[in-house]
Short mmCIF file of C-alpha atoms and ligand atoms in Angstrom, two decimals:
data_model
loop_
_atom_site.label_atom_id
_atom_site.label_comp_id
_atom_site.label_asym_id
_atom_site.label_seq_id
_atom_site.Cartn_x
_atom_site.Cartn_y
_atom_site.Cartn_z
CA MET A 1 -11.32 15.63 33.52
CA SER A 2 -14.80 13.29 33.95
CA SER A 3 -14.41 9.92 33.58
CA GLY A 4 -17.55 10.05 31.29
CA ASN A 5 -17.60 9.28 27.59
CA LEU A 6 -20.08 12.05 25.92
CA ALA A 7 -20.99 10.85 21.88
CA SER A 8 -23.30 11.94 19.77
CA VAL A 9 -25.59 9.05 19.13
CA LEU A 10 -28.00 8.31 15.81
CA HIS A 11 -30.94 6.08 17.46
CA GLY A 12 -32.92 7.16 14.23
CA ILE A 13 -33.10 8.69 10.91
CA GLU A 14 -32.32 12.67 11.41
CA ASP A 15 -32.37 11.22 15.30
CA LEU A 16 -29.32 12.23 16.90
CA ARG A 17 -29.25 12.70 20.83
CA LEU A 18 -25.95 13.24 23.16
CA GLU A 19 -25.11 10.79 25.97
CA GLN A 20 -22.53 9.53 28.25
CA ARG A 21 -20.83 6.32 27.57
CA PRO A 22 -18.74 4.53 29.97
CA LEU A 23 -14.76 5.73 29.50
CA LEU A 24 -13.03 2.38 29.54
CA GLU A 25 -9.49 1.54 28.81
CA PRO A 26 -7.64 0.46 26.07
CA ASP A 27 -6.80 -3.16 25.00
CA PRO A 28 -3.54 -4.23 25.33
CA HIS A 29 -2.49 -3.37 22.17
CA GLU A 30 -5.00 -0.42 21.62
CA VAL A 31 -4.60 3.44 22.88
CA SER A 32 -7.06 5.59 23.94
CA VAL A 33 -7.87 8.53 22.38
CA ALA A 34 -9.36 12.33 23.03
CA ILE A 35 -10.44 13.39 20.10
CA ARG A 36 -10.23 16.83 18.42
CA SER A 37 -11.64 16.51 14.85
CA VAL A 38 -14.12 14.64 13.03
CA GLY A 39 -14.81 15.08 9.34
CA ILE A 40 -18.26 14.36 8.02
CA CYS A 41 -18.32 11.76 5.32
CA GLY A 42 -21.01 11.57 3.04
CA SER A 43 -21.88 8.05 4.54
CA ASP A 44 -22.24 9.18 7.57
CA VAL A 45 -24.86 11.48 5.72
CA HIS A 46 -26.43 8.23 4.22
CA TYR A 47 -26.93 7.05 7.64
CA TYR A 48 -28.13 10.19 9.34
CA ARG A 49 -30.79 10.24 6.58
CA HIS A 50 -31.10 7.62 5.19
CA GLY A 51 -30.65 4.78 8.48
CA ARG A 52 -28.60 2.56 5.90
CA ILE A 53 -26.05 2.35 3.12
CA GLY A 54 -26.64 -1.18 0.76
CA ASP A 55 -27.15 -4.15 3.07
CA PHE A 56 -25.57 -1.98 6.03
CA ILE A 57 -28.65 -1.01 8.64
CA VAL A 58 -28.23 1.13 11.24
CA THR A 59 -30.59 -1.41 13.47
CA ALA A 60 -29.05 -0.42 16.74
CA PRO A 61 -27.86 3.16 18.29
CA LEU A 62 -25.02 4.22 16.40
CA ILE A 63 -22.45 7.04 16.78
CA LEU A 64 -21.16 7.98 13.59
CA GLY A 65 -17.71 9.33 11.98
CA HIS A 66 -14.81 7.70 11.11
CA GLU A 67 -12.38 10.25 9.51
CA SER A 68 -10.96 11.17 13.44
CA SER A 69 -8.01 12.74 14.94
CA GLY A 70 -6.96 13.60 18.37
CA VAL A 71 -4.10 13.40 21.41
CA ILE A 72 -3.54 9.83 23.11
CA ARG A 73 -5.27 9.68 26.80
CA ALA A 74 -3.73 6.37 27.65
CA VAL A 75 -1.87 3.20 26.01
CA GLY A 76 -2.16 -0.49 26.00
CA ARG A 77 0.29 -2.56 28.07
CA GLU A 78 1.26 -3.88 25.00
CA VAL A 79 1.44 -0.72 23.10
CA ARG A 80 5.51 0.68 22.76
CA SER A 81 5.25 2.96 19.77
CA LEU A 82 3.38 5.45 21.14
CA THR A 83 2.73 7.51 24.19
CA VAL A 84 0.16 9.51 26.14
CA GLY A 85 0.23 13.13 24.71
CA GLN A 86 1.07 12.20 21.32
CA ARG A 87 -1.47 13.74 18.50
CA VAL A 88 -2.66 11.07 16.26
CA THR A 89 -4.93 10.54 13.19
CA ILE A 90 -6.71 7.28 13.47
CA GLU A 91 -7.11 5.07 10.81
CA PRO A 92 -10.60 3.96 10.94
CA GLY A 93 -10.36 -0.09 9.56
CA VAL A 94 -8.94 -2.48 11.73
CA PRO A 95 -9.09 -5.78 9.83
CA CYS A 96 -9.16 -9.22 11.48
CA SER A 97 -4.85 -9.54 10.26
CA ARG A 98 -5.11 -13.73 9.60
CA CYS A 99 -7.13 -14.34 6.30
CA ILE A 100 -5.46 -14.66 2.95
CA GLN A 101 -6.74 -11.16 2.11
CA CYS A 102 -4.81 -9.94 5.38
CA ARG A 103 -1.75 -11.70 4.82
CA ARG A 104 -1.63 -10.50 1.21
CA GLY A 105 -1.45 -7.11 2.45
CA GLN A 106 -5.15 -6.46 0.92
CA TYR A 107 -6.66 -5.99 4.00
CA ASN A 108 -8.87 -3.22 2.95
CA LEU A 109 -10.46 -6.69 1.74
CA CYS A 110 -10.57 -8.24 4.81
CA PRO A 111 -14.13 -9.79 5.27
CA ASP A 112 -13.70 -9.07 8.88
CA VAL A 113 -12.82 -5.78 9.08
CA ARG A 114 -14.11 -3.47 11.86
CA PHE A 115 -14.81 0.26 10.21
CA LEU A 116 -15.47 2.82 12.79
CA ALA A 117 -19.08 4.38 12.16
CA THR A 118 -20.01 0.89 9.94
CA PRO A 119 -22.71 -0.97 11.95
CA PRO A 120 -22.16 -1.97 14.49
CA ILE A 121 -18.85 -0.60 15.12
CA ASP A 122 -19.46 2.73 16.79
CA GLY A 123 -17.49 6.07 15.17
CA ALA A 124 -15.28 8.59 16.32
CA LEU A 125 -18.20 11.60 17.53
CA THR A 126 -17.78 10.57 20.82
CA GLN A 127 -14.42 11.98 23.37
CA TYR A 128 -12.71 9.02 23.40
CA VAL A 129 -12.28 5.87 21.02
CA ASP A 130 -10.06 2.91 21.70
CA ALA A 131 -7.83 2.79 18.42
CA SER A 132 -5.78 0.37 17.13
CA PHE A 133 -4.44 2.05 14.39
CA ALA A 134 -3.11 5.24 15.34
CA HIS A 135 -0.71 7.46 13.36
CA PRO A 136 1.15 9.79 14.31
CA LEU A 137 0.53 13.61 13.40
CA PRO A 138 3.12 15.85 13.28
CA ASP A 139 2.90 19.41 14.86
CA THR A 140 2.72 21.45 11.47
CA LEU A 141 -0.31 19.65 11.15
CA SER A 142 -3.98 20.53 12.17
CA PHE A 143 -5.63 18.05 13.88
CA ASP A 144 -8.49 19.37 11.41
CA SER A 145 -6.52 18.34 8.22
CA GLY A 146 -5.63 15.02 10.75
CA ALA A 147 -9.05 14.04 10.12
CA LEU A 148 -8.90 14.72 6.54
CA ILE A 149 -5.95 11.66 6.11
CA GLU A 150 -8.76 9.64 5.97
CA PRO A 151 -10.44 11.06 2.77
CA LEU A 152 -6.97 11.37 1.49
CA SER A 153 -6.46 7.99 1.84
CA VAL A 154 -8.85 7.53 -0.83
CA GLY A 155 -7.45 9.84 -2.97
CA ILE A 156 -4.28 8.27 -2.55
CA TRP A 157 -5.23 4.58 -3.53
CA ALA A 158 -7.67 5.72 -6.63
CA ASN A 159 -4.17 6.81 -7.98
CA ARG A 160 -1.86 3.85 -7.37
CA LYS A 161 -4.82 2.02 -8.62
CA ALA A 162 -4.51 4.24 -11.41
CA GLY A 163 -1.37 4.26 -12.05
CA THR A 164 -1.04 8.63 -12.05
CA THR A 165 2.91 9.04 -12.79
CA VAL A 166 5.11 12.07 -14.10
CA GLY A 167 3.46 13.68 -16.91
CA SER A 168 -0.29 11.66 -17.07
CA ARG A 169 -3.23 13.28 -18.12
CA VAL A 170 -5.87 12.65 -15.73
CA LEU A 171 -9.78 13.35 -15.67
CA ILE A 172 -11.54 13.35 -12.52
CA THR A 173 -15.60 13.44 -12.58
CA GLY A 174 -17.03 14.59 -9.12
CA ALA A 175 -15.49 17.69 -7.21
CA GLY A 176 -16.64 16.83 -3.91
CA PRO A 177 -14.03 15.84 -1.14
CA ILE A 178 -12.51 12.45 -2.97
CA GLY A 179 -12.80 13.92 -5.98
CA VAL A 180 -10.73 17.37 -4.90
CA LEU A 181 -8.44 14.88 -2.90
CA ALA A 182 -7.61 12.65 -5.97
CA ALA A 183 -7.07 15.60 -8.13
CA GLN A 184 -4.62 16.65 -5.54
CA VAL A 185 -3.06 13.66 -5.18
CA SER A 186 -2.66 13.27 -9.27
CA ARG A 187 -0.68 16.51 -9.32
CA ALA A 188 1.66 15.94 -6.27
CA ALA A 189 2.73 12.64 -8.04
CA GLY A 190 3.44 14.66 -10.87
CA ALA A 191 0.43 14.23 -13.63
CA ALA A 192 1.24 17.12 -16.27
CA TYR A 193 -2.56 18.08 -16.28
CA VAL A 194 -5.43 17.08 -14.16
CA ALA A 195 -9.05 18.41 -14.71
CA ILE A 196 -11.97 17.97 -13.05
CA VAL A 197 -15.64 17.81 -13.79
CA ASP A 198 -18.63 18.23 -12.09
CA VAL A 199 -22.23 20.36 -12.44
CA ASN A 200 -22.14 22.46 -9.39
CA PRO A 201 -20.03 25.98 -10.39
CA GLU A 202 -19.30 26.66 -6.67
CA ARG A 203 -17.73 23.56 -6.44
CA LEU A 204 -15.43 23.84 -9.69
CA ARG A 205 -14.64 27.34 -8.39
CA GLN A 206 -13.17 25.60 -5.21
CA ALA A 207 -11.37 22.94 -7.11
CA THR A 208 -9.30 25.76 -9.40
CA SER A 209 -8.62 27.96 -6.31
CA LEU A 210 -7.44 24.69 -4.42
CA GLY A 211 -5.07 24.62 -7.77
CA ILE A 212 -6.72 22.23 -10.15
CA ASP A 213 -5.28 22.94 -13.97
CA GLU A 214 -8.92 22.49 -15.06
CA ALA A 215 -12.31 22.71 -13.65
CA ILE A 216 -14.70 21.81 -16.45
CA ASP A 217 -18.79 22.39 -16.18
CA ALA A 218 -19.99 18.94 -16.71
CA LYS A 219 -23.28 21.08 -18.03
CA ALA A 220 -21.91 22.79 -21.28
CA SER A 221 -21.32 19.33 -22.78
CA PRO A 222 -17.63 19.03 -22.87
CA ASP A 223 -16.03 17.62 -25.45
CA LEU A 224 -13.97 15.49 -22.87
CA GLU A 225 -12.27 13.22 -25.58
CA SER A 226 -10.60 16.07 -26.65
CA LEU A 227 -8.00 16.14 -23.29
CA HIS A 228 -6.71 13.00 -24.48
CA ALA A 229 -6.62 11.26 -20.93
CA ASP A 230 -4.77 8.31 -19.94
CA ILE A 231 -6.33 8.30 -16.49
CA ALA A 232 -9.62 8.82 -16.10
CA ILE A 233 -10.63 8.84 -11.82
CA GLU A 234 -14.51 8.62 -11.46
CA CYS A 235 -15.49 10.25 -8.24
CA SER A 236 -19.03 11.35 -8.11
CA GLY A 237 -21.05 8.31 -8.23
CA ALA A 238 -23.42 9.37 -11.26
CA GLU A 239 -24.66 6.60 -13.11
CA THR A 240 -24.02 8.43 -16.62
CA ALA A 241 -20.17 9.46 -15.16
CA THR A 242 -19.12 5.93 -15.29
CA ALA A 243 -19.86 5.78 -19.34
CA THR A 244 -18.85 9.25 -19.69
CA VAL A 245 -14.96 9.14 -18.35
CA ILE A 246 -14.47 5.67 -20.13
CA SER A 247 -15.47 6.98 -23.38
CA ALA A 248 -13.01 9.83 -22.66
CA LEU A 249 -10.12 7.77 -22.67
CA ARG A 250 -7.22 7.61 -25.25
CA PRO A 251 -6.24 3.91 -26.29
CA GLY A 252 -4.56 1.78 -23.65
CA GLY A 253 -6.00 4.05 -20.47
CA ARG A 254 -6.98 3.08 -17.45
CA ALA A 255 -10.56 4.24 -15.55
CA VAL A 256 -10.67 4.11 -11.81
CA LEU A 257 -14.33 3.78 -10.70
CA VAL A 258 -14.08 5.25 -6.82
CA GLY A 259 -17.86 6.61 -7.04
CA MET A 260 -20.26 4.58 -4.70
CA SER A 261 -23.66 4.70 -7.29
CA ALA A 262 -27.28 4.18 -5.83
CA SER A 263 -27.79 1.71 -8.82
CA PRO A 264 -26.38 -2.01 -7.86
CA GLN A 265 -25.79 -2.23 -11.40
CA VAL A 266 -24.54 0.45 -13.88
CA LYS A 267 -23.65 0.35 -18.18
CA ILE A 268 -20.05 0.42 -19.41
CA PRO A 269 -19.55 1.11 -23.21
CA VAL A 270 -17.76 -2.45 -23.63
CA ALA A 271 -17.22 -2.01 -27.22
CA VAL A 272 -14.89 1.31 -27.02
CA MET A 273 -12.84 -0.64 -23.66
CA GLN A 274 -12.11 -3.79 -26.17
CA ALA A 275 -11.43 -0.95 -29.49
CA ARG A 276 -9.43 1.18 -27.10
CA GLU A 277 -7.93 -1.89 -25.18
CA LEU A 278 -9.06 0.13 -21.96
CA THR A 279 -8.64 -1.05 -18.29
CA VAL A 280 -11.63 -0.64 -15.84
CA THR A 281 -10.80 -1.16 -12.05
CA ALA A 282 -12.71 0.10 -8.92
CA THR A 283 -11.62 0.63 -5.39
CA PHE A 284 -12.71 0.17 -1.76
CA ARG A 285 -11.31 1.96 1.04
CA TYR A 286 -8.07 2.05 0.79
CA ALA A 287 -4.66 0.06 2.24
CA ASN A 288 -1.28 0.80 3.28
CA THR A 289 -1.34 5.27 2.76
CA TYR A 290 -2.05 6.39 6.00
CA PRO A 291 1.99 7.33 6.51
CA GLU A 292 2.10 8.65 2.84
CA ALA A 293 -1.02 10.39 3.18
CA ILE A 294 0.67 12.30 6.36
CA SER A 295 4.28 13.40 4.33
CA LEU A 296 1.67 14.69 1.38
CA ALA A 297 -0.09 16.93 3.48
CA ALA A 298 2.68 17.71 6.22
CA SER A 299 4.64 18.97 2.88
CA GLY A 300 2.00 21.08 1.88
CA GLN A 301 1.80 19.62 -1.88
CA VAL A 302 -2.22 18.53 -0.78
CA LYS A 303 -4.39 21.34 0.87
CA LEU A 304 -6.72 19.75 4.04
CA GLU A 305 -7.37 22.77 6.05
CA GLU A 306 -8.79 25.06 2.72
CA MET A 307 -10.92 22.69 1.82
CA VAL A 308 -13.06 22.87 5.47
CA GLY A 309 -16.13 25.33 5.25
CA LEU A 310 -18.03 24.56 8.66
CA ARG A 311 -16.56 23.92 11.90
CA VAL A 312 -19.51 23.01 14.83
CA PRO A 313 -19.07 21.74 18.38
CA LEU A 314 -19.64 17.80 19.20
CA GLU A 315 -23.28 19.30 20.04
CA GLN A 316 -24.13 20.78 17.45
CA ALA A 317 -22.90 18.25 15.09
CA GLN A 318 -26.73 17.88 13.14
CA GLN A 319 -25.59 20.99 11.47
CA ALA A 320 -21.92 19.41 10.09
CA LEU A 321 -24.79 16.29 9.36
CA THR A 322 -26.82 18.52 7.19
CA ALA A 323 -24.84 21.13 5.66
CA GLY A 324 -25.16 19.55 2.46
CA ALA A 325 -28.76 20.96 2.22
CA THR A 326 -28.10 24.02 4.07
CA HIS A 327 -24.88 25.00 3.19
CA PRO A 328 -23.88 23.24 -0.37
CA GLU A 329 -20.61 25.55 -1.44
CA VAL A 330 -19.21 23.58 2.40
CA LEU A 331 -16.72 20.62 0.33
CA LYS A 332 -15.75 19.81 3.88
CA ALA A 333 -17.80 19.92 7.36
CA ILE A 334 -15.54 19.32 10.48
CA VAL A 335 -17.27 18.74 14.58
CA ARG A 336 -14.80 19.78 16.95
CA VAL A 337 -15.50 17.07 19.22
CA SER A 338 -12.46 19.32 21.58
CA GLU A 339 -10.83 22.33 21.71
CA ASP A 340 -8.52 22.45 24.36
ZN1 ZN B 401 -15.43 9.06 4.49
ZN1 ZN B 402 -8.80 -10.30 7.15
#
């Protein structure tokens, strides 16, 4: 093993360079993880193509990737629960643990959270990452699945906010990775019926093959109100989808807005919300989801491996970041940082 730490570093728009970074020993409460798999997320693609997401701007070289798994290489001297050689998945957001949100357990809302691959914090497209939150990965789960525990957490959090339960009727908009994962979690939570809406026929086909009850083509102007959904989870970020799903809910229903819209202001149908006493809420990342996400994946109730359509080595990370354009059928691209 070399003493270097080879990383794929974003220097500017579409300017990715392989560089050696120093390999440091982990802080007392951290572990050093030899990264195996990194899932590419929409946010990584956004930084790669535009150099920013809203107020988050890449002003200095940045390592992308926040969905990762690997093997512990070294442990800090205060770490008791993890050992060298253990397989783990890394929870990428490390909160301050002192503010009021942290103390309430709402640590995803910590204003001082340090999140991998969110400027100025480097991400996981590198051989070694120091992690505060590393969760053991069962041997039955692959490293690729381990990387996808992160987006699965987003799907779990959305369903918790929605109150999905036995018999729920769930309508999801957007059949990208988050929508498909949210739909699988709805099924696992006992939903009687889960429908997913998208404009992309290939994505709809994949959603069906992952066991989602109904995949609906948004272009065919479907009558979504006739589905009598109790719960709507908006994962597309498409501006019109928000109003559409809210208007499709049955009286007393609940909508959760997960997809991030390009525009800061989106119209919502307040009169419908009043007439039907709807609840509309939103999510920001997740909190306290990793153990449940790992259990769900390990039990086979959520299929992760099947979502991966492209695997490339670290040297070709760019291919994973451009897969959306070159391979639109790929639901999830993975960078295999290391294979051994
Ligand atoms: Zn992500
Ligand atoms: Zn905090």
